[in-house]
mmCIF file of C-alpha atoms and ligand atoms in Angstrom:
data_model
loop_
_atom_site.group_PDB
_atom_site.id
_atom_site.type_symbol
_atom_site.label_atom_id
_atom_site.label_comp_id
_atom_site.label_asym_id
_atom_site.label_seq_id
_atom_site.Cartn_x
_atom_site.Cartn_y
_atom_site.Cartn_z
ATOM 1 C CA UNK A 1 -1.844 11.090 -2.548
ATOM 2 C CA UNK A 2 -1.528 10.290 -6.007
ATOM 3 C CA UNK A 3 1.746 6.779 -5.455
ATOM 4 C CA UNK A 4 0.366 4.375 -7.175
ATOM 5 C CA UNK A 5 -0.685 0.638 -5.935
ATOM 6 C CA UNK A 6 2.253 -1.959 -6.205
ATOM 7 C CA UNK A 7 1.221 -4.517 -8.422
ATOM 8 C CA UNK A 8 0.089 -7.338 -5.881
ATOM 9 C CA UNK A 9 -2.213 -10.093 -6.166
ATOM 10 C CA UNK A 10 -5.968 -9.142 -7.342
ATOM 11 C CA UNK A 11 -7.387 -11.081 -4.256
ATOM 12 C CA UNK A 12 -4.760 -8.929 -1.712
ATOM 13 C CA UNK A 13 -5.498 -5.466 -4.119
ATOM 14 C CA UNK A 14 -9.472 -6.354 -3.615
ATOM 15 C CA UNK A 15 -8.851 -6.727 0.088
ATOM 16 C CA UNK A 16 -6.715 -3.557 0.891
ATOM 17 C CA UNK A 17 -9.353 -1.304 -1.222
ATOM 18 C CA UNK A 18 -11.733 -1.895 0.613
ATOM 19 C CA UNK A 19 -10.050 -1.717 3.941
ATOM 20 C CA UNK A 20 -8.917 1.242 2.125
ATOM 21 C CA UNK A 21 -12.589 2.523 0.992
ATOM 22 C CA UNK A 22 -14.012 1.533 4.065
ATOM 23 C CA UNK A 23 -11.674 2.044 7.309
ATOM 24 C CA UNK A 24 -12.803 0.092 10.321
ATOM 25 C CA UNK A 25 -12.511 1.103 13.570
ATOM 26 C CA UNK A 26 -11.666 5.060 11.977
ATOM 27 C CA UNK A 27 -12.690 7.971 13.847
ATOM 28 C CA UNK A 28 -12.602 9.684 17.650
ATOM 29 C CA UNK A 29 -12.035 7.596 20.807
ATOM 30 C CA UNK A 30 -13.492 8.710 23.489
ATOM 31 C CA UNK A 31 -12.725 8.026 26.544
ATOM 32 C CA UNK A 32 -9.007 6.678 25.230
ATOM 33 C CA UNK A 33 -5.708 6.203 27.312
ATOM 34 C CA UNK A 34 -3.691 6.910 24.734
ATOM 35 C CA UNK A 35 -3.426 8.894 21.585
ATOM 36 C CA UNK A 36 -0.134 8.394 18.675
ATOM 37 C CA UNK A 37 0.016 11.179 15.811
ATOM 38 C CA UNK A 38 3.048 9.806 13.281
ATOM 39 C CA UNK A 39 3.410 10.525 10.068
ATOM 40 C CA UNK A 40 5.311 9.506 6.947
ATOM 41 C CA UNK A 41 6.594 12.222 4.801
ATOM 42 C CA UNK A 42 8.277 9.873 1.892
ATOM 43 C CA UNK A 43 4.162 10.162 0.367
ATOM 44 C CA UNK A 44 2.638 12.303 3.204
ATOM 45 C CA UNK A 45 0.797 8.953 5.621
ATOM 46 C CA UNK A 46 -0.781 10.664 8.378
ATOM 47 C CA UNK A 47 -1.758 7.982 10.818
ATOM 48 C CA UNK A 48 -3.508 9.120 13.848
ATOM 49 C CA UNK A 49 -3.977 5.989 16.391
ATOM 50 C CA UNK A 50 -5.968 6.389 20.142
ATOM 51 C CA UNK A 51 -6.969 2.974 22.652
ATOM 52 C CA UNK A 52 -8.013 2.702 25.375
ATOM 53 C CA UNK A 53 -6.584 -0.054 27.617
ATOM 54 C CA UNK A 54 -8.148 -1.355 30.870
ATOM 55 C CA UNK A 55 -5.360 -4.384 32.755
ATOM 56 C CA UNK A 56 -2.486 -5.128 29.968
ATOM 57 C CA UNK A 57 -5.914 -5.137 27.665
ATOM 58 C CA UNK A 58 -6.906 -3.212 24.426
ATOM 59 C CA UNK A 59 -10.459 -2.687 25.822
ATOM 60 C CA UNK A 60 -10.812 0.130 21.697
ATOM 61 C CA UNK A 61 -9.274 1.216 19.664
ATOM 62 C CA UNK A 62 -9.787 3.938 16.800
ATOM 63 C CA UNK A 63 -7.138 5.384 14.388
ATOM 64 C CA UNK A 64 -8.106 8.984 12.691
ATOM 65 C CA UNK A 65 -5.816 9.404 9.079
ATOM 66 C CA UNK A 66 -4.692 10.249 5.593
ATOM 67 C CA UNK A 67 -3.234 8.945 3.143
ATOM 68 C CA UNK A 68 -2.682 6.118 0.448
ATOM 69 C CA UNK A 69 -4.352 2.830 -0.019
ATOM 70 C CA UNK A 70 -1.212 1.632 1.284
ATOM 71 C CA UNK A 71 -1.080 2.865 4.604
ATOM 72 C CA UNK A 72 -4.607 3.152 5.852
ATOM 73 C CA UNK A 73 -5.517 -0.345 4.740
ATOM 74 C CA UNK A 74 -2.613 -0.832 6.911
ATOM 75 C CA UNK A 75 -4.040 0.593 9.632
ATOM 76 C CA UNK A 76 -7.990 -0.515 9.455
ATOM 77 C CA UNK A 77 -6.258 -3.993 9.159
ATOM 78 C CA UNK A 78 -4.641 -3.960 12.812
ATOM 79 C CA UNK A 79 -7.332 -2.283 14.456
ATOM 80 C CA UNK A 80 -8.924 -4.920 13.696
ATOM 81 C CA UNK A 81 -6.982 -7.218 14.935
ATOM 82 C CA UNK A 82 -5.976 -5.627 18.055
ATOM 83 C CA UNK A 83 -9.539 -4.466 19.481
ATOM 84 C CA UNK A 84 -10.432 -6.780 23.159
ATOM 85 C CA UNK A 85 -6.497 -7.865 22.585
ATOM 86 C CA UNK A 86 -3.705 -8.303 25.928
ATOM 87 C CA UNK A 87 -0.752 -5.305 25.052
ATOM 88 C CA UNK A 88 1.706 -7.687 24.995
ATOM 89 C CA UNK A 89 -0.377 -9.322 21.083
ATOM 90 C CA UNK A 90 0.443 -6.305 20.035
ATOM 91 C CA UNK A 91 4.235 -6.467 20.740
ATOM 92 C CA UNK A 92 4.110 -9.880 18.850
ATOM 93 C CA UNK A 93 1.745 -8.661 15.711
ATOM 94 C CA UNK A 94 4.874 -5.470 15.339
ATOM 95 C CA UNK A 95 7.162 -8.078 15.073
ATOM 96 C CA UNK A 96 5.634 -10.858 13.050
ATOM 97 C CA UNK A 97 4.499 -7.529 10.509
ATOM 98 C CA UNK A 98 7.917 -5.975 10.069
ATOM 99 C CA UNK A 99 9.453 -9.418 9.906
ATOM 100 C CA UNK A 100 6.339 -10.108 6.861
ATOM 101 C CA UNK A 101 7.747 -6.978 5.313
ATOM 102 C CA UNK A 102 11.250 -7.702 5.344
ATOM 103 C CA UNK A 103 10.329 -10.725 3.553
ATOM 104 C CA UNK A 104 10.103 -13.392 5.246
ATOM 105 C CA UNK A 105 7.583 -16.462 4.085
ATOM 106 C CA UNK A 106 6.824 -17.699 7.148
ATOM 107 C CA UNK A 107 5.951 -14.810 8.539
ATOM 108 C CA UNK A 108 3.528 -14.074 5.147
ATOM 109 C CA UNK A 109 1.639 -17.503 6.285
ATOM 110 C CA UNK A 110 1.222 -16.858 10.235
ATOM 111 C CA UNK A 111 -2.415 -16.628 10.273
ATOM 112 C CA UNK A 112 -2.599 -14.109 13.146
ATOM 113 C CA UNK A 113 -1.902 -11.443 11.075
ATOM 114 C CA UNK A 114 -5.676 -11.636 9.564
ATOM 115 C CA UNK A 115 -6.111 -9.209 6.501
ATOM 116 C CA UNK A 116 -2.770 -7.743 7.238
ATOM 117 C CA UNK A 117 -1.206 -11.048 4.867
ATOM 118 C CA UNK A 118 -2.787 -8.745 1.810
ATOM 119 C CA UNK A 119 -0.130 -6.665 2.598
ATOM 120 C CA UNK A 120 3.306 -9.002 2.351
ATOM 121 C CA UNK A 121 3.724 -8.386 -1.479
ATOM 122 C CA UNK A 122 4.762 -4.355 -0.049
ATOM 123 C CA UNK A 123 7.843 -6.607 0.477
ATOM 124 C CA UNK A 124 8.632 -6.213 -3.083
ATOM 125 C CA UNK A 125 8.489 -2.098 -2.909
ATOM 126 C CA UNK A 126 11.082 -0.780 -0.833
ATOM 127 C CA UNK A 127 9.440 2.979 -0.985
ATOM 128 C CA UNK A 128 6.132 1.281 0.103
ATOM 129 C CA UNK A 129 7.126 -0.577 3.200
ATOM 130 C CA UNK A 130 7.727 2.973 5.349
ATOM 131 C CA UNK A 131 3.384 2.856 4.375
ATOM 132 C CA UNK A 132 3.269 -0.255 5.548
ATOM 133 C CA UNK A 133 4.799 -0.015 8.948
ATOM 134 C CA UNK A 134 3.467 3.693 9.693
ATOM 135 C CA UNK A 135 0.495 2.281 11.794
ATOM 136 C CA UNK A 136 2.264 -0.240 13.176
ATOM 137 C CA UNK A 137 4.869 2.718 14.117
ATOM 138 C CA UNK A 138 1.877 3.886 16.201
ATOM 139 C CA UNK A 139 1.501 1.122 17.645
ATOM 140 C CA UNK A 140 4.561 0.943 19.241
ATOM 141 C CA UNK A 141 4.715 3.601 20.513
ATOM 142 C CA UNK A 142 1.710 3.789 21.625
ATOM 143 C CA UNK A 143 2.288 0.797 23.914
ATOM 144 C CA UNK A 144 5.436 2.689 24.870
ATOM 145 C CA UNK A 145 3.615 5.455 26.890
ATOM 146 C CA UNK A 146 1.214 2.633 28.205
ATOM 147 C CA UNK A 147 4.245 1.407 29.903
ATOM 148 C CA UNK A 148 5.421 4.639 31.310
ATOM 149 C CA UNK A 149 8.250 4.651 28.502
ATOM 150 C CA UNK A 150 10.392 7.806 28.724
ATOM 151 C CA UNK A 151 9.737 9.044 24.883
HETATM 152 ZN ZN1 LIG B 201 1.884 6.280 1.707
#
């Protein structure tokens, strides 16, 4: 998409572009226990999240998608952190990342966020927050479906 990157620090910008150009865990996951597709109409971002959950644990995760660098880097960074983690960690991570996007400095220092911390500057650009949160919208829904939620 044509929306430009917000002016983030160059180190963070490099990390975002690296995930955007060389996405981790991109592709189709087979077998998989859950698949969620989300869309951000504001800039046309798409994320398809596929997970293989075994015994409340994310055994494997992959994504498909297209869109701006923020949205695609965020989902790439997220999958790196989720692989092999208990499902409960997905809730914690989603909560933490959302706090960071709301500009909470304490969340932005949390090392558990890994490369996702590169996106902290996005919190200053309200239009782009949706791009960064798209991956986590997909994750929340995937977790909910796995637990047999009604959505
Ligand atoms: Zn976007």
